[in-house]
Coordinates of C-alpha atoms and ligand atoms in Angstrom, one line a residue:
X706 CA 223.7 90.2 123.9
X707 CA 221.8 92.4 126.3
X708 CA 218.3 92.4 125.3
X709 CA 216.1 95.7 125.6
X710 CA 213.6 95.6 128.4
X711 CA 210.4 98.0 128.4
X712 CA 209.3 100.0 131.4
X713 CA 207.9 97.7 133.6
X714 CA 206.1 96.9 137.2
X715 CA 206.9 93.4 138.6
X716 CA 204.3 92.7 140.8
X717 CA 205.2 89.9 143.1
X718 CA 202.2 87.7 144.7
X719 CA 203.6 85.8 147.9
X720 CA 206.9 88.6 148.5
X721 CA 207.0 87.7 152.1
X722 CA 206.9 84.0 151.6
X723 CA 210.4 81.7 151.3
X724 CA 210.6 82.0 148.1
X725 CA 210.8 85.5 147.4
X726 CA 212.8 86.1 150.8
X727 CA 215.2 83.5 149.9
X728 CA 215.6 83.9 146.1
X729 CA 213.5 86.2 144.5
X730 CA 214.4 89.8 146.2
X731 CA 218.0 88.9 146.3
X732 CA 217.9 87.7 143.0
X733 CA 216.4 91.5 142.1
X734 CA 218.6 93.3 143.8
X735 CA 221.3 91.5 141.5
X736 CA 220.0 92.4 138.6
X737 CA 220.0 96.1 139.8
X738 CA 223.6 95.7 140.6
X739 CA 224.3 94.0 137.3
X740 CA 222.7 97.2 135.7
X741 CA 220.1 95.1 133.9
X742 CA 217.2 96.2 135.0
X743 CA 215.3 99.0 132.8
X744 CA 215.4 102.8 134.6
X745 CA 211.9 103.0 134.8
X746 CA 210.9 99.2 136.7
X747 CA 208.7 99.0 139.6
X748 CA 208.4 96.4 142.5
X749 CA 205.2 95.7 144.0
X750 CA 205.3 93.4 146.6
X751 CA 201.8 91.8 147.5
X752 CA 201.2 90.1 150.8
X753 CA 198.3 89.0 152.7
X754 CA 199.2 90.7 156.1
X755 CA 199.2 94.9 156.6
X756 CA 202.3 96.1 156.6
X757 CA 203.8 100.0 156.1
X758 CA 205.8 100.6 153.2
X759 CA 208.6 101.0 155.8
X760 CA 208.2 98.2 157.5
X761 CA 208.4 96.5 154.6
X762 CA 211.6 98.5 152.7
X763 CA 213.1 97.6 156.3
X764 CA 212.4 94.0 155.9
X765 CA 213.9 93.5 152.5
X766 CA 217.1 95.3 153.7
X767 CA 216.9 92.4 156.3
X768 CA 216.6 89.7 153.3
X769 CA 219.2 91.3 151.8
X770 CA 221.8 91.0 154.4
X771 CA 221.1 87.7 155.4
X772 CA 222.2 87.1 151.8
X773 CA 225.0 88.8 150.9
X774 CA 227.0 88.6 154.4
X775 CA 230.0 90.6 152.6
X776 CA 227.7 93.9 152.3
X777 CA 226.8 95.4 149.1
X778 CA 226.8 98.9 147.1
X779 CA 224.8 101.6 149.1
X780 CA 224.0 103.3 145.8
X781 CA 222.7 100.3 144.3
X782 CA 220.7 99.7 147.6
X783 CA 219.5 103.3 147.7
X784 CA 218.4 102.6 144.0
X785 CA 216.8 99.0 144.4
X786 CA 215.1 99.9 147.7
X787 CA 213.4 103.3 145.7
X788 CA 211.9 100.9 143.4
X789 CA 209.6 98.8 146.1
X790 CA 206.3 99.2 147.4
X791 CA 204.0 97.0 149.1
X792 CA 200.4 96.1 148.7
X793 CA 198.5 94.2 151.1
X794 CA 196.1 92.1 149.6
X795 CA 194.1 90.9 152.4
X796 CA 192.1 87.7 151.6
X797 CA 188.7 89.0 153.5
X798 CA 188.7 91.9 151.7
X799 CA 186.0 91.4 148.2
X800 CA 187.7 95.1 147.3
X801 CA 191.4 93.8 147.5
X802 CA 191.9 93.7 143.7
X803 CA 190.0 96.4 143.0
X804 CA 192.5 98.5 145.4
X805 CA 195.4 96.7 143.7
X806 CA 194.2 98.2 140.4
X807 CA 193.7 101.6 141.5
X808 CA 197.4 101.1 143.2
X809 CA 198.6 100.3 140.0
X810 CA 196.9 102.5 137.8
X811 CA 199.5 105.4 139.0
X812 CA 201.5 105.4 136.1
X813 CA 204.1 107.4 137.7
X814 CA 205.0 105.4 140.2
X815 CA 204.2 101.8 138.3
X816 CA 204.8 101.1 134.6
X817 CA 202.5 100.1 132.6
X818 CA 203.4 96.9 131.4
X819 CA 202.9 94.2 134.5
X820 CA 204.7 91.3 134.8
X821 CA 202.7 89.4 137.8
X822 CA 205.1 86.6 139.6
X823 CA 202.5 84.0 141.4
X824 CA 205.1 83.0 144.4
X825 CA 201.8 81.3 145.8
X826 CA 200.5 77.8 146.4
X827 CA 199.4 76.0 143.6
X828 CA 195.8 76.2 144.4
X829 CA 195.7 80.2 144.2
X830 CA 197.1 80.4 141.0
X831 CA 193.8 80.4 139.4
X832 CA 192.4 82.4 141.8
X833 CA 194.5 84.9 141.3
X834 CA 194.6 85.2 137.6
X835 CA 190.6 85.0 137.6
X836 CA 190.7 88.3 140.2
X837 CA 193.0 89.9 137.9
X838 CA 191.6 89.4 135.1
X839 CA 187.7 90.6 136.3
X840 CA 189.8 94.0 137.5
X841 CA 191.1 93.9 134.1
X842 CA 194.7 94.3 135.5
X843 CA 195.5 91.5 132.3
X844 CA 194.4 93.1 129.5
X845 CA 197.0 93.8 127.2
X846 CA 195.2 96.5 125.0
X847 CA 197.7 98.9 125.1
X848 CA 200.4 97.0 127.6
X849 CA 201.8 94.1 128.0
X850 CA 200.7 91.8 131.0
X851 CA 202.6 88.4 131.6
X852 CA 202.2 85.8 134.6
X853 CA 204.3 83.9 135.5
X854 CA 203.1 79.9 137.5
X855 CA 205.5 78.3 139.8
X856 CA 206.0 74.8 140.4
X857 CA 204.2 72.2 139.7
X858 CA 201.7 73.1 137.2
X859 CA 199.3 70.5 138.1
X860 CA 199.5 67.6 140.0
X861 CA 199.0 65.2 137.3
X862 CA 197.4 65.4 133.8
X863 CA 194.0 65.8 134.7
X864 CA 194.8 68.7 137.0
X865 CA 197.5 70.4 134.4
X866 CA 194.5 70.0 132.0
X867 CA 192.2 71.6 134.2
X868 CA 194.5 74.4 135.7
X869 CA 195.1 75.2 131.9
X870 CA 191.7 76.0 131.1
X871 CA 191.0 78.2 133.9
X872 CA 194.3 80.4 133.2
X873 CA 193.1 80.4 128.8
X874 CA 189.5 81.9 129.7
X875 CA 191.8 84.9 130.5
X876 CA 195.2 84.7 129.1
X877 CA 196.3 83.9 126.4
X878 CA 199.3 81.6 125.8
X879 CA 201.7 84.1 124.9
X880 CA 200.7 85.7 128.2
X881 CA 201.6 82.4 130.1
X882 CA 205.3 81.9 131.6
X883 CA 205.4 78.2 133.3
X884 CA 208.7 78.0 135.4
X885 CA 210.8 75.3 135.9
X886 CA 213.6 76.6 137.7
X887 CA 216.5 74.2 136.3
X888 CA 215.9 75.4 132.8
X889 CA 217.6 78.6 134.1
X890 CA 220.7 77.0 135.5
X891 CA 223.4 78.0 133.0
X892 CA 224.4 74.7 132.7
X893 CA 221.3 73.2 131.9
X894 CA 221.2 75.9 129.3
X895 CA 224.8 75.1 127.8
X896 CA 223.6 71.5 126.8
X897 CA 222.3 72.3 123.8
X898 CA 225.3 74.9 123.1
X899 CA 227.2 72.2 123.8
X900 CA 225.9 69.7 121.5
X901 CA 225.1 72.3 118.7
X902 CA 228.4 74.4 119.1
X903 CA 231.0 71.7 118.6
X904 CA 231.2 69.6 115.0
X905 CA 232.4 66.5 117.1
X906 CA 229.5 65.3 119.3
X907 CA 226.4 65.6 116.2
X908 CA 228.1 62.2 114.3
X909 CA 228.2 60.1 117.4
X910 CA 224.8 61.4 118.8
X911 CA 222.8 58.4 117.9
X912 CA 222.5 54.9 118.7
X913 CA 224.7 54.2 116.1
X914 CA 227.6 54.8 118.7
X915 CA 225.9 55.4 121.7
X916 CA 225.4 52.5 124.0
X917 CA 222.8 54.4 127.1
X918 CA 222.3 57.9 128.4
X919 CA 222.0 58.4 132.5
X920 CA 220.4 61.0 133.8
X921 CA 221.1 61.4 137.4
X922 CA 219.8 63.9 139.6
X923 CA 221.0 62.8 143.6
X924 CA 220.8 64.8 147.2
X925 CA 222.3 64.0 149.9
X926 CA 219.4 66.2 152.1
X927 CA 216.5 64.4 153.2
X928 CA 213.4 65.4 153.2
X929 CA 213.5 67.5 156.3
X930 CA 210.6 69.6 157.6
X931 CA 208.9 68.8 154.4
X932 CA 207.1 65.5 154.8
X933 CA 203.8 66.5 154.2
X934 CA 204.4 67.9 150.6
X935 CA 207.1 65.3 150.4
X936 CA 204.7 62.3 151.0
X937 CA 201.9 63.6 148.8
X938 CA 204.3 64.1 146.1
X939 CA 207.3 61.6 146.0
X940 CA 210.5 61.8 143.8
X941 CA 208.8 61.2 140.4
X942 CA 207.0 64.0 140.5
X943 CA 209.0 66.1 142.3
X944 CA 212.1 65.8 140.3
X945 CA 211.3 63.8 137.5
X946 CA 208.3 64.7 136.2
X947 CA 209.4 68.3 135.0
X948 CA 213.2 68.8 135.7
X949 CA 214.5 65.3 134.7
X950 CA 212.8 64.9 131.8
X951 CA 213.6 68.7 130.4
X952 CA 217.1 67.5 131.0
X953 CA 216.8 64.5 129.0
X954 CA 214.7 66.5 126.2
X955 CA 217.6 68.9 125.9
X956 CA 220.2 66.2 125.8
X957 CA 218.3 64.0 123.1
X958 CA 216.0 67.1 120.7
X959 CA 216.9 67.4 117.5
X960 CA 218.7 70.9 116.6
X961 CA 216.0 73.6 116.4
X962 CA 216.2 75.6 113.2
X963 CA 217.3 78.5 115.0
X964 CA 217.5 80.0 118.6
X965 CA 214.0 81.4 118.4
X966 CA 211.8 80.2 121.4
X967 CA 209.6 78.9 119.5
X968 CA 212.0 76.6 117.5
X969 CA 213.7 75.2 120.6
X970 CA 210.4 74.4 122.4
X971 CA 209.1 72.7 119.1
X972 CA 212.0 70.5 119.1
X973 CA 211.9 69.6 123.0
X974 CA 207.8 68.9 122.7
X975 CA 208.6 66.9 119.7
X976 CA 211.2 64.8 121.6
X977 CA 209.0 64.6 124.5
X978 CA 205.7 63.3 122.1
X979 CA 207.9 60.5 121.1
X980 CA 209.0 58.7 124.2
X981 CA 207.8 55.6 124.6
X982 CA 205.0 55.6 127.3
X983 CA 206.3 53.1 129.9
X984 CA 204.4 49.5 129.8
X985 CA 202.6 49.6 133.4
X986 CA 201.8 45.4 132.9
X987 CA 205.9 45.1 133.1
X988 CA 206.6 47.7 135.8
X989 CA 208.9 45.9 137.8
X990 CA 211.3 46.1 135.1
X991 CA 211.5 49.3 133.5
X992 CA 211.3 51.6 137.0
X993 CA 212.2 51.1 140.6
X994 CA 211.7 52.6 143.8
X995 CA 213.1 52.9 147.4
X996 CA 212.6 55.1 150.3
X997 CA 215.6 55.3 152.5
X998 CA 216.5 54.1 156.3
X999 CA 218.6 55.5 158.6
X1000 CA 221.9 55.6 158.4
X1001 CA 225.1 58.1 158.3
X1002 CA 225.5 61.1 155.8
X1003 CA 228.4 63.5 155.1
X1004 CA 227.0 66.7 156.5
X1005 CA 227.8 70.8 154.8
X1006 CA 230.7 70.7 157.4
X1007 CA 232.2 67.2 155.4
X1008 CA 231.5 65.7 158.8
X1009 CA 229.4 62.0 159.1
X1010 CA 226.1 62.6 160.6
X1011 CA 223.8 60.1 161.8
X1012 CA 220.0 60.2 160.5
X1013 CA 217.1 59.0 160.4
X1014 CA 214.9 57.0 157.9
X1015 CA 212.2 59.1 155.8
X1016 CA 209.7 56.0 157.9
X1017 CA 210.7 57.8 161.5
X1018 CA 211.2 61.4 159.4
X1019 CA 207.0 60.8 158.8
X1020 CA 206.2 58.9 162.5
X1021 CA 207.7 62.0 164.1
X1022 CA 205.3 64.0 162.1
X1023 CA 202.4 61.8 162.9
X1024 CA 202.3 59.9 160.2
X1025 CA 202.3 56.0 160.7
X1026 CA 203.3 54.6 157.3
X1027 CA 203.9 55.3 153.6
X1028 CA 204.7 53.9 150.0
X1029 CA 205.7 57.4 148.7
X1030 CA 209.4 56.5 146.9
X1031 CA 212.4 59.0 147.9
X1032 CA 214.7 57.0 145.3
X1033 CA 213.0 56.6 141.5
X1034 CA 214.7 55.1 138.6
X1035 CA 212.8 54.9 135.3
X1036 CA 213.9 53.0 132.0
X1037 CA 212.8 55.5 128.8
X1038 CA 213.1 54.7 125.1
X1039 CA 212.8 57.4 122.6
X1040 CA 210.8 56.2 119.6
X1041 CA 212.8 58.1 116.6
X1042 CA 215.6 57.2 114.3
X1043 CA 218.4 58.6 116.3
X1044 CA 217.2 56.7 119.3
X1045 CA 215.8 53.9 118.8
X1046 CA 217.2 50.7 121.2
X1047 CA 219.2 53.6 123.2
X1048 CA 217.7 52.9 127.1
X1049 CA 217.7 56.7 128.5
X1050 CA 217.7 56.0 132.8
X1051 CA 216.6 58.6 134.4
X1052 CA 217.2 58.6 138.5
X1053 CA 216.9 60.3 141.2
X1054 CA 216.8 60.3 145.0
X1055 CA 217.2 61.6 148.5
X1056 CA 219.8 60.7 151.3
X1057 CA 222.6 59.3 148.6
X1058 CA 226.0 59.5 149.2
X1059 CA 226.8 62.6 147.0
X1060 CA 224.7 65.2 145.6
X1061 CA 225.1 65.3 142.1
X1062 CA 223.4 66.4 138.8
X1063 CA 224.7 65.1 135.8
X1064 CA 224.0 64.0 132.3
X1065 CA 226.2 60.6 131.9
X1066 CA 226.6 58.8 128.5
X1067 CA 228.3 55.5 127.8
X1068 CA 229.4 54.6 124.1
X1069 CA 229.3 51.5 122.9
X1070 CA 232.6 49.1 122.6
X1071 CA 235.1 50.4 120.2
X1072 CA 234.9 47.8 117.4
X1073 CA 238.8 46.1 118.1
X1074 CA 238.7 45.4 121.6
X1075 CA 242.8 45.3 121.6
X1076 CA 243.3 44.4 125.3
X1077 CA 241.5 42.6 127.7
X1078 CA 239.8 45.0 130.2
X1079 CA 239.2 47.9 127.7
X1080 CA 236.4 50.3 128.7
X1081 CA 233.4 52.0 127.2
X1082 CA 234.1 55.5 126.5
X1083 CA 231.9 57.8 129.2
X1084 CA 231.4 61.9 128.4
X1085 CA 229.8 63.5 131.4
X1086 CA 227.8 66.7 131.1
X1087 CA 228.2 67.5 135.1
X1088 CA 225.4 70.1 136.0
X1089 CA 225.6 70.4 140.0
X1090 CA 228.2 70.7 142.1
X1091 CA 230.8 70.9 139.8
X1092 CA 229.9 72.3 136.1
X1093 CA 232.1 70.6 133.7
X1094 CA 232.9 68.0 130.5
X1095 CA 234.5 65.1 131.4
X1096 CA 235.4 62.8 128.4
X1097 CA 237.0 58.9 129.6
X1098 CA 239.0 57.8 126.9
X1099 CA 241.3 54.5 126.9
X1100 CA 245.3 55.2 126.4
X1101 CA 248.9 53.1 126.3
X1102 CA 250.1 52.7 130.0
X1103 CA 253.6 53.8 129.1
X1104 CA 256.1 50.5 129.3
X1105 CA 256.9 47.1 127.7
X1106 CA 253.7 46.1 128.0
X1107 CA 250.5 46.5 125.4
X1108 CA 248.0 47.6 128.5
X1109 CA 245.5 50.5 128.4
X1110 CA 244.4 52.7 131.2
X1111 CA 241.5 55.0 131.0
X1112 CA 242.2 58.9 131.2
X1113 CA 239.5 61.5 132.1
X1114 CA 239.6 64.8 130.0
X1115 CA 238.3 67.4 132.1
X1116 CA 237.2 70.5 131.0
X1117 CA 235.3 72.9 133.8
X1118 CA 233.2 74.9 132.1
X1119 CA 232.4 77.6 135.2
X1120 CA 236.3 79.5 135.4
X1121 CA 237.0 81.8 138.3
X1122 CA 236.0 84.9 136.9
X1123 CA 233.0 84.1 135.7
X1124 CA 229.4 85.6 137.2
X1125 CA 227.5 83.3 139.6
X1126 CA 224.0 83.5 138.4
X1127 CA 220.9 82.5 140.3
X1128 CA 218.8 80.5 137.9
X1129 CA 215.4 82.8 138.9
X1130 CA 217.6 85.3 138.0
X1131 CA 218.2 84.6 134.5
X1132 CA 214.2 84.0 134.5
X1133 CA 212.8 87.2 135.6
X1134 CA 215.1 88.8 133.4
X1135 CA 213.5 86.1 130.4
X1136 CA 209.8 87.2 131.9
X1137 CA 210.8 90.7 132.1
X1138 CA 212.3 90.9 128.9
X1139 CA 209.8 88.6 127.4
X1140 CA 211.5 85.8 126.3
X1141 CA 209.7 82.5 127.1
X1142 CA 212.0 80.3 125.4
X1143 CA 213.3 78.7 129.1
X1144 CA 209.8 78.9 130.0
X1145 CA 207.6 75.4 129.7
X1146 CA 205.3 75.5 126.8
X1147 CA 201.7 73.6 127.8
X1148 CA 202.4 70.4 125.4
X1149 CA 205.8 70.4 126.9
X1150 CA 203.7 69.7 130.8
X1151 CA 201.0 67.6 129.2
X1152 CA 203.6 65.2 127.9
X1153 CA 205.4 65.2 131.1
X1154 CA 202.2 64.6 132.6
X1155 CA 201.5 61.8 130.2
X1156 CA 204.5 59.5 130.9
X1157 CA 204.8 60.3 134.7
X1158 CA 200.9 59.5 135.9
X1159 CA 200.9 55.7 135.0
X1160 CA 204.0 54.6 137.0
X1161 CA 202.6 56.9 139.9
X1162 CA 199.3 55.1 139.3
X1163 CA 201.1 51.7 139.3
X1164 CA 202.7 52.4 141.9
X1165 CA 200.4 53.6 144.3
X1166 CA 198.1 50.7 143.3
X1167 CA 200.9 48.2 144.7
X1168 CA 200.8 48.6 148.6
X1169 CA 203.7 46.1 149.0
X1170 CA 206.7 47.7 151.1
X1171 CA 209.0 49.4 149.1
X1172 CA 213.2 48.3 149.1
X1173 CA 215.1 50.0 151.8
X1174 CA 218.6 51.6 151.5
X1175 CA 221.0 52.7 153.9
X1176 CA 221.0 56.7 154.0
X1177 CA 224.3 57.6 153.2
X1178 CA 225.2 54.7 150.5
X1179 CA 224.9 54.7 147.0
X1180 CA 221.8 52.9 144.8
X1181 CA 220.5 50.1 145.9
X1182 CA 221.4 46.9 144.6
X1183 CA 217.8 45.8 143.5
X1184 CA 217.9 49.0 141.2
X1185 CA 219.8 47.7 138.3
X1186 CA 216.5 45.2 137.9
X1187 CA 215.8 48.1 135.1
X1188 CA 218.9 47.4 133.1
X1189 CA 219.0 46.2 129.5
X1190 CA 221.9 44.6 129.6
X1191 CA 224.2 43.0 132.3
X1192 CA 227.2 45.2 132.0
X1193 CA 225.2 47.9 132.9
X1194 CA 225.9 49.7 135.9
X1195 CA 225.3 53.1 137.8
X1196 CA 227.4 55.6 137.2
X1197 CA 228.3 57.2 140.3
X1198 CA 231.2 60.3 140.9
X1199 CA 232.3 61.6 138.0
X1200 CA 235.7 61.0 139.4
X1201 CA 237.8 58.1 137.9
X1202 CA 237.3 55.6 139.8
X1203 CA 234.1 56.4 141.4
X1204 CA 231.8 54.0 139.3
X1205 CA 231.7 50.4 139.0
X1206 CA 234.9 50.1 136.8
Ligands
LIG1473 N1 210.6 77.7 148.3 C1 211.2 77.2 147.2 O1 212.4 77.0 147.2 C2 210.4 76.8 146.0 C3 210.9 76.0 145.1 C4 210.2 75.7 144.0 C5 208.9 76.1 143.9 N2 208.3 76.8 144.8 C6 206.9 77.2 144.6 O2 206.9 78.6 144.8 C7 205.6 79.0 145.4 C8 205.9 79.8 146.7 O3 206.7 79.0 147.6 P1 207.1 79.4 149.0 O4 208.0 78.4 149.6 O5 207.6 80.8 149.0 O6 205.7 79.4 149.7 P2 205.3 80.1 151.1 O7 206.5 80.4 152.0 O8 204.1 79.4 151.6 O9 204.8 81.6 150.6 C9 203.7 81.8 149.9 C10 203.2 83.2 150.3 O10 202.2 83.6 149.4 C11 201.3 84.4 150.2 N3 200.0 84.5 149.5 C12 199.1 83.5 149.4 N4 198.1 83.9 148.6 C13 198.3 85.2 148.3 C14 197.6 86.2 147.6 N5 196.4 85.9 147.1 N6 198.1 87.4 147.5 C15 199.3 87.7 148.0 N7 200.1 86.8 148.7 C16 199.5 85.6 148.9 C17 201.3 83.8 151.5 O11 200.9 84.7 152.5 P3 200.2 84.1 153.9 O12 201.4 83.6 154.6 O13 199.6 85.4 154.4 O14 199.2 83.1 153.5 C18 202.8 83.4 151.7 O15 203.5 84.4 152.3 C19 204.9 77.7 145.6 O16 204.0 77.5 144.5 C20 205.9 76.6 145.6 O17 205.4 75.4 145.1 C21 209.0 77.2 145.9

């Protein structure tokens, strides 16, 4: 259903940074092409540096053909490129936001209703909003004004906490759009469809049948030119601590009463509230962490390629040593009936041997075990590379003999014709539209927060050196320390065969 959007202006803090070169712009000029954005909608780009309007309509023609090599529609171009303006927002200036609101306040070139996009760094968000707001560019007397926050909100509780109050002096919560850019992935959002859609999966979603969830999130990058925000931040809280754990509250909620943003973020914070917080005195056992060495990784080209460890990736960057984990794997229980007993294991790491985001669930054993060798059912909710439903079910090897085999059902859910959609695409169409249902709601960070800071705590407070593993390979052994039971195992491809069996 296409949803009616108002007149609007986006106006887009930090257009010439990556983000917006890489994803954002592109992502815009979609939507144009996909005829789904309204008539009257405005782009204003604000940037630190001076730059002409032409200069700048010139350099977004440049984003846009690094992008889309093939070309694109001339009239949509035409179209797309009539819609942008720049403002340069220059950070000596104590007018600058005074000029943006007399920029804006042309209401024949800008509709009314703002949506602002703070592509920034963390630390200006508040800054920004507090400018805005004293130039009274968010007061929504007679428009709408919404703002949307990049990632991360917050650093840890505390600084969520704080960062919260400074945006509520002049927004209210309604006004607030949190982005976490996975919740706009299509198949991230066809979990719960999934789940809710089909009769079969409700009776056996419970620890009744099941016997563990894994929920895997793997790269095979490294961390690149990105040490220093790598080593201040660490795989918990880069992945985990938002994108992970919105995963596993979308695999676990309970249905929501009805599609209504507010009823499916009720459900998630509700899930969220009741996992267990993780026992810090027992750490050892219910999370683990590794930093990889070097070692040999299959490159874009599916060549090997020899790397280095993130150790020599941080001495080359002048940095001599470091506890910060690139692999994290957490045990979590959920505390309600459904759950209860059911060990969710949520992972995640750099420099594996496949990239892969997937939702993995094991069933327990049928209750007549009829051959020796009969395995646990797996259904796999693949996200990333490959979007698809893969069911492993046990069946007769045809001959004279009673032996089973297991069989994977595989059912792709992305088919050749269907759209490719960049997941800040969906989003500034949610923002724009004003939809804030795959938006993070505050409780849903705080309780993100909550479970995340005391294994980062714990973890920083033990300086002993962290397990090594081989770039290139798959978990390391030590990892299944966090297992329940002894039959557990990493699941790895969702191929047959490309797990433990
Ligand atoms: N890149 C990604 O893939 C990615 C992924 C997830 C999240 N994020 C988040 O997205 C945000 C942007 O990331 P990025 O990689 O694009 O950062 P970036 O390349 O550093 O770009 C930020 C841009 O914001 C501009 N800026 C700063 N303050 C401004 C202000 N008051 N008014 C207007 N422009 C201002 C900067 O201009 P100057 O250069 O003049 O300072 C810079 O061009 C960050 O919060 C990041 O955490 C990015």
């Amino acid at each position: 259903m296409v949803k009616k959007i108002d007149p609007c202006t986006l106006v887009l803090f930090g257009a010439s940074g990556n983000l917006s070169r890489v994803k954002l712009m592109p992502g815009l000029f979609r939507l144009d092409a996909a005829g789904r954005l309204p008539e009257h909608m405005a782009i204003l780009s604000v940037g630190r540096s001076e730059v002409s309007r032409d200069d700048w309509l010139a350099d977004i023609k440049g984003m846009l053909d690094a992008k889309f090599k093939n070309g694109y529609d001339q009239k949509v171009f035409e179209r797309f490129i009539a819609r942008n303006h720049y403002f340069a927002n220059a950070s000596d200036d104590p007018d600058a936001y005074k000029k943006m609101s007399a920029t804006l306040g042309d209401a024949k070139i800008f509709p009314q209703n703002f949506a602002y996009f703070l592509s920034v760094r963390p630390t200006d968000f508040a800054p920004v909003v507090e400018q805005l707001s004293e130039v009274g560019l968010l007061n929504e007397s007679q428009y709408w004004r919404r703002v949307l926050i990049e990632k991360p909100f917050g650093t840890n509780l505390p600084s969520a906490q704080d960062l919260q109050a400074r945006l509520t002096k002049h927004l209210k919560e309604s006004q607030i759009y949190r982005i976490d850019h996975y919740l706009g992935k299509s198949a991230v959002q066809g979990i719960m469809l999934t789940r809710f859609a089909n009769a079969i999966f409700e009776p056996l979603w419970n620890k009744e049948h099941i016997d563990h969830v894994q929920i895997t999130n793997n790269e095979t990058l490294g961390v690149g030119e990105r040490t220093t925000f790598y080593d201040a931040t660490g795989a918990l809280r880069d992945m985990m601590q938002s994108h992970l754990l919105q995963t596993l509250a979308l695999t676990a909620m309970e249905k929501p009463a009805d599609l209504k943003p507010e009823s499916i973020r009720a459900e998630k914070v509700k899930l969220l509230q009741s996992i267990r917080p993780v026992d810090v005195s027992n750490i050892n056992k219910q999370a683990f962490r590794a930093q990889y060495k070097a070692g040999r990784v299959c490159a874009a080209d599916g060549h090997g390629e020899n790397v280095q460890g993130y150790l020599e990736e941080l001495k080359r960057d002048g940095v001599d040593s470091s506890i910060t984990e690139t692999y994290a794997a957490v045990k979590l229980f959920i505390d309600n009936p459904r759950w209860q007993g059911v060990p969710f294991y949520v992972r995640t790491a750099k420099r594996m041997h496949e990239g892969n985001t997937a939702i993995s669930i094991r069933f327990k054993k049928s209750p007549m075990q009829l051959v020796e060798g009969q395995h646990q059912n797996w259904l796999t909710i693949n996200i990333q590379p490959r979007e698809c439903i893969k069911l492993e079910i046990e069946s007769k090897i045809p001959g004279l003999d009673i032996a089973t085999r297991t069989l994977s059902i595989d059912a792709p859910q992305r088919q050749k014709e269907d759209e490719t959609i960049d997941s800040y695409e969906t989003l500034m169409l949610n923002l724009m539209e004003g939809d804030p249902s795959q938006y993070l709601h505050i409780s849903e960070v705080e309780a993100q927060w909550r479970l995340v800071d005391p294994i980062v705590k714990a973890w920083a407070a033990d300086k002993t050196p962290l397990h090594q593993y081989t770039a290139g390979n798959r978990d390391p052994e030590e990892s299944s320390v966090i297992f329940e039971t002894k039959d557990q195992f990493w699941r790895y491809s969702i191929e047959l065969g490309g797990d433990k069996h």
